[in-house]
mmCIF file of C-alpha atoms and ligand atoms in Angstrom:
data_model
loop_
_atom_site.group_PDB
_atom_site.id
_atom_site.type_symbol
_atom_site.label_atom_id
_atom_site.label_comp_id
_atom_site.label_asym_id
_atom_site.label_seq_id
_atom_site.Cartn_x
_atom_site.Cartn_y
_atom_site.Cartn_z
ATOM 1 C CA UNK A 217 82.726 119.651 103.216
ATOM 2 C CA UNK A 218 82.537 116.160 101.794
ATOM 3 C CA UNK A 219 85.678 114.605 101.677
ATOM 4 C CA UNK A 220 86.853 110.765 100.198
ATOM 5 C CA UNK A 221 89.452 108.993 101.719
ATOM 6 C CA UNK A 222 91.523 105.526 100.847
ATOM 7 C CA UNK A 223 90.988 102.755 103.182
ATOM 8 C CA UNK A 224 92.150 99.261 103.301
ATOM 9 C CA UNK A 225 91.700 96.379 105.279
ATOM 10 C CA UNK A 226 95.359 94.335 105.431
ATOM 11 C CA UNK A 227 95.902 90.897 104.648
ATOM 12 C CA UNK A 228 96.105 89.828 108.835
ATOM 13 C CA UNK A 229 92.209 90.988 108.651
ATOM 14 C CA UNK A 230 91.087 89.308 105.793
ATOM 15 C CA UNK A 231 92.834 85.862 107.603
ATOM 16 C CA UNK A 232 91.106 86.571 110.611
ATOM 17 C CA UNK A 233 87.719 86.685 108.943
ATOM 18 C CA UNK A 234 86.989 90.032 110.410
ATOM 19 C CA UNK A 235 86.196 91.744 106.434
ATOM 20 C CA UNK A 236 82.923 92.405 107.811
ATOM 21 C CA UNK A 237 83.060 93.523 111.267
ATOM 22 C CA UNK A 238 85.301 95.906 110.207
ATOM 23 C CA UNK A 239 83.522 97.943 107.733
ATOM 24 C CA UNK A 240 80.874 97.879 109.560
ATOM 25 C CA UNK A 241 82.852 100.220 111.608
ATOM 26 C CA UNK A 242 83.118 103.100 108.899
ATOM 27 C CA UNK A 243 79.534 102.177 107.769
ATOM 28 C CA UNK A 244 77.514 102.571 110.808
ATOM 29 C CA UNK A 245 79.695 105.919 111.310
ATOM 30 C CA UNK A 246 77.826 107.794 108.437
ATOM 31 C CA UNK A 247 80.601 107.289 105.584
ATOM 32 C CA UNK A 248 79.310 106.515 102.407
ATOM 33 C CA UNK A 249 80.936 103.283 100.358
ATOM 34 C CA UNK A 250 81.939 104.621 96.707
ATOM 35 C CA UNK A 251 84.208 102.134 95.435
ATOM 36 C CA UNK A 252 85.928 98.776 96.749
ATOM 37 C CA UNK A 253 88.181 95.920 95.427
ATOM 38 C CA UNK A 254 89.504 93.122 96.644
ATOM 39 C CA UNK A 255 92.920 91.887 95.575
ATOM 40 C CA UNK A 256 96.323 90.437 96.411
ATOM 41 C CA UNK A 257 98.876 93.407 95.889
ATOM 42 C CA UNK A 258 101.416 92.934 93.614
ATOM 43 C CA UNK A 259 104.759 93.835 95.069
ATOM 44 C CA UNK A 260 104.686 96.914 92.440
ATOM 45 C CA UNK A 261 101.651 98.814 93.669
ATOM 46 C CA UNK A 262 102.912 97.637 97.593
ATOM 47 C CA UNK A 263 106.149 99.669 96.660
ATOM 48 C CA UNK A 264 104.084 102.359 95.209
ATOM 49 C CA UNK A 265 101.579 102.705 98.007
ATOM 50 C CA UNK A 266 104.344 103.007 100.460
ATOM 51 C CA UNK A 267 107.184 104.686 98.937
ATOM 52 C CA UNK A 268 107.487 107.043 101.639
ATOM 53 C CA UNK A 269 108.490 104.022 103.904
ATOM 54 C CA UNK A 270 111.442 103.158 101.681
ATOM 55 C CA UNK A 271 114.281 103.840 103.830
ATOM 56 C CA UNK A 272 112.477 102.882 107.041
ATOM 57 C CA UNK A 273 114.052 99.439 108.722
ATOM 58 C CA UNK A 274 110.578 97.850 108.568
ATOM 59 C CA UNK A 275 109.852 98.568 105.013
ATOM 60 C CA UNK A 276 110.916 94.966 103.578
ATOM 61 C CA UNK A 277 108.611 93.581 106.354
ATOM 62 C CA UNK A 278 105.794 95.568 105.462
ATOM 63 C CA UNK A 279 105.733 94.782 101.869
ATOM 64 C CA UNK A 280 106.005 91.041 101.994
ATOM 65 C CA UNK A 281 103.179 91.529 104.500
ATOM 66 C CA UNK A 282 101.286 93.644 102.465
ATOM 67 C CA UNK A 283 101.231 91.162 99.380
ATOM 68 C CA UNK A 284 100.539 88.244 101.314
ATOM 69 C CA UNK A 285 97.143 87.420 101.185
ATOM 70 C CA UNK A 286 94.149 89.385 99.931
ATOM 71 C CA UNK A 287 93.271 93.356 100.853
ATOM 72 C CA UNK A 288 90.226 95.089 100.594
ATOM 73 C CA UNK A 289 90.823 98.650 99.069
ATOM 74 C CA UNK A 290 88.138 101.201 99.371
ATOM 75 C CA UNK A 291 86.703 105.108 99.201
ATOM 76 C CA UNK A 292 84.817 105.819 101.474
ATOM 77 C CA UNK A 293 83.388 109.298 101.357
ATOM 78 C CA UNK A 294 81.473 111.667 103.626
ATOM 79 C CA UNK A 295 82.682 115.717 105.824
ATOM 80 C CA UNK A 296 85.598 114.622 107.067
ATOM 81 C CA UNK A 297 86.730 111.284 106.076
ATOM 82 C CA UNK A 298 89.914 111.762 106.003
ATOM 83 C CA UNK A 299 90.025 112.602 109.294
ATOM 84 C CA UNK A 300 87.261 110.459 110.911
ATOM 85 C CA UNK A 301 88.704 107.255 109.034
ATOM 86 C CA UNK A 302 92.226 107.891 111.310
ATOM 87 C CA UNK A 303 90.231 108.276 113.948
ATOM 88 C CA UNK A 304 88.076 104.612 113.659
ATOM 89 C CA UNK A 305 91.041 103.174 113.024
ATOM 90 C CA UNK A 306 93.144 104.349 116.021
ATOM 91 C CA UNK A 307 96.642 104.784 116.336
ATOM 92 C CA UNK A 308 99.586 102.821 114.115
ATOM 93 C CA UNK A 309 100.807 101.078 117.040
ATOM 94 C CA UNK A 310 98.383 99.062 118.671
ATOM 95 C CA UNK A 311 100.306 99.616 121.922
ATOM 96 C CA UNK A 312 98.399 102.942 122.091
ATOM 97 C CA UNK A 313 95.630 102.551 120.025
ATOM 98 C CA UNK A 314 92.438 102.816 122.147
ATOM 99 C CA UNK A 315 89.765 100.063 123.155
ATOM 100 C CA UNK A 316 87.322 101.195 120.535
ATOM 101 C CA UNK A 317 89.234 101.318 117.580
ATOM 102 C CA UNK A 318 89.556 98.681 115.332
ATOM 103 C CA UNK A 319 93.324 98.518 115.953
ATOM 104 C CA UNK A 320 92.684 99.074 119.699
ATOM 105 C CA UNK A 321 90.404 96.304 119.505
ATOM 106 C CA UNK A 322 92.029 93.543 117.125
ATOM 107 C CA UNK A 323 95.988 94.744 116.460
ATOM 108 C CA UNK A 324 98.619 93.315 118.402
ATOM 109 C CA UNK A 325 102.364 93.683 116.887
ATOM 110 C CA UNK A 326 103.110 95.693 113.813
ATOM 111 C CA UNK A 327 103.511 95.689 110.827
ATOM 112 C CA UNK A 328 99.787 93.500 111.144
ATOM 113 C CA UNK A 329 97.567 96.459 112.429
ATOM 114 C CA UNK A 330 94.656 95.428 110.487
ATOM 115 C CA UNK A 331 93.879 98.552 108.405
ATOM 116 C CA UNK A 332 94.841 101.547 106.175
ATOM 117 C CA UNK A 333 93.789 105.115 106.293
ATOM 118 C CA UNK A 334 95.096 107.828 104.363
ATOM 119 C CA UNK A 335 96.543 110.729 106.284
ATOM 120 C CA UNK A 336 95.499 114.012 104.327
ATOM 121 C CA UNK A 337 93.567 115.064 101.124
ATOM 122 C CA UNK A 338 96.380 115.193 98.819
ATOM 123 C CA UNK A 339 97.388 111.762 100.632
ATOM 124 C CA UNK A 340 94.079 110.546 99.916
ATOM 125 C CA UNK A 341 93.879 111.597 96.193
ATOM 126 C CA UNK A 342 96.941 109.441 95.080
ATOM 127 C CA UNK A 343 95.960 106.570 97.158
ATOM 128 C CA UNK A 344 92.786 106.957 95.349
ATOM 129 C CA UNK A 345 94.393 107.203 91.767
ATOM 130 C CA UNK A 346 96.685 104.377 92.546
ATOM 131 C CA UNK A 347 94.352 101.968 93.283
ATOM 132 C CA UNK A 348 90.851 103.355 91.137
ATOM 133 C CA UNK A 349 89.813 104.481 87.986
ATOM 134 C CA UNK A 350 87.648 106.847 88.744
ATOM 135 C CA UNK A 351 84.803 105.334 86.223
ATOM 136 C CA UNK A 352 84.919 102.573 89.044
ATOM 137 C CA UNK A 353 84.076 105.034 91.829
ATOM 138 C CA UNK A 354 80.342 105.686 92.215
ATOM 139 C CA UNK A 355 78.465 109.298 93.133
ATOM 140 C CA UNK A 356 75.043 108.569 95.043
ATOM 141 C CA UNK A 357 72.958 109.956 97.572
ATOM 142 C CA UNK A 358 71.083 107.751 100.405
ATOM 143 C CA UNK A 359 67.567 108.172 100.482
ATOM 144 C CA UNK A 360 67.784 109.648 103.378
ATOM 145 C CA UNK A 361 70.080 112.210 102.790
ATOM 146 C CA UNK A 362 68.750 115.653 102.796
ATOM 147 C CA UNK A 363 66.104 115.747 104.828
ATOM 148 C CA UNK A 364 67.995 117.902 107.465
ATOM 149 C CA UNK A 365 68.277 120.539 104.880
ATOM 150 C CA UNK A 366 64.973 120.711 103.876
ATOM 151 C CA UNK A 367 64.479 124.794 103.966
ATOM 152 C CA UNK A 368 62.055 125.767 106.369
HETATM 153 O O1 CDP B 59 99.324 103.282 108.761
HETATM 154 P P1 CDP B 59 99.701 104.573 109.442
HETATM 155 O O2 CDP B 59 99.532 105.786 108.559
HETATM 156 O O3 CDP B 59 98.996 104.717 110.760
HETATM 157 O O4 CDP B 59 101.254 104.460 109.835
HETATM 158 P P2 CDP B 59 102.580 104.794 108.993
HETATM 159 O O5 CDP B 59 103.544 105.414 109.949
HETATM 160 O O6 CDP B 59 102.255 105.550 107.752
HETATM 161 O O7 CDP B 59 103.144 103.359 108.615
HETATM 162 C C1 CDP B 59 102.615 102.606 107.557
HETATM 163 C C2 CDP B 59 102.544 101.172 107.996
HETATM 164 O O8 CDP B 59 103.874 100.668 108.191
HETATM 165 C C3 CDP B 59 101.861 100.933 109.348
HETATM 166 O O9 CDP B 59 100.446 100.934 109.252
HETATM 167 C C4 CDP B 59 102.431 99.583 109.741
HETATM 168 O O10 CDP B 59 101.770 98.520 109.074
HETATM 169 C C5 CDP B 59 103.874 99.696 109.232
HETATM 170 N N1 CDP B 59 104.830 100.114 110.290
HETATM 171 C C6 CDP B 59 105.655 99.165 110.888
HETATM 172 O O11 CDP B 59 105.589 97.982 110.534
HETATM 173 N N2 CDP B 59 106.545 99.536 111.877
HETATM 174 C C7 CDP B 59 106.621 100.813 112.263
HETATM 175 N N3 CDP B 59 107.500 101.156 113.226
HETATM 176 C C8 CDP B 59 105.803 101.798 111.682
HETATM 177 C C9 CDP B 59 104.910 101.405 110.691
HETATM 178 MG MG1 MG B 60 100.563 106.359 106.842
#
């Protein structure tokens, strides 16, 4: 089943100049782009995005982080996204994340571990609302898409 997921690549990334190394991560895994935007958060939709973090000691760290220089939010689509996105970018704390991921490769010290993945499909549908309309999200197939299915 085709799934879409929210992704975004943090402000620590986008200083780094490593925008494009990165996507190429979920890109050369099969996921499909279908929307993107680059931005500098306001501290409203960083409170939004992670109001589930409110009461957590590292919250006010993670929002000034968050809004401090530009992010790259994006859907990427494709079975399993949700899922496989987690599992590109590795685990939160780049302690444990494994060589491999992009936050076992280029993290160091939270809250700056380099990108966002939603957690679950309901996860993934408000992240998606909150940051798209969904007139700005795009339904496409690759050419070569298909051509495993062709009935025999
Ligand atoms: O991003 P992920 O879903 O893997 O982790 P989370 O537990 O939902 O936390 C959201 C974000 O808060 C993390 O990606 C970190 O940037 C930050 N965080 C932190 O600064 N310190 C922690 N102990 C846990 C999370
Ligand atoms: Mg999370």
């Amino acid at each position: 089943m085709s799934e879409r997921t929210f992704v975004m690549i943090k402000p620590d990334a986008f200083s780094r100049r490593l925008i494009g190394r990165i996507m190429t991560r979920y890109e050369s895994k099969g996921l499909k782009l279908v929307g993107m935007k680059l931005q500098v958060m306001s501290r409203q939709l960083a409170e939004q995005h992670y109001a589930e973090h409110r009461d957590q000691p590292y919250y006010g760290d993670l929002v000034n982080f968050i809004t401090s220089g530009p992010s790259v939010a994006m859907v990427w689509e494709g079975p399993n996204a949700v899922e496989i996105a987690r599992a590109i970018n590795g685990a939160t704390n780049s302690v444990e994340a494994k060589p491999g991921t992009i936050r076992g490769d280029w993290g160091l010290t939270l809250p700056r571990n380099v990108v966002h993945a939603s957690d679950s499909l309901d996860t993934a549908k408000r992240e998606i609302d909150l940051f798209f309309d969904e007139a700005n999200l795009l339904s496409y197939a690759m050419p070569d898409e298909g051509w495993l299915c062709v009935k025999m």
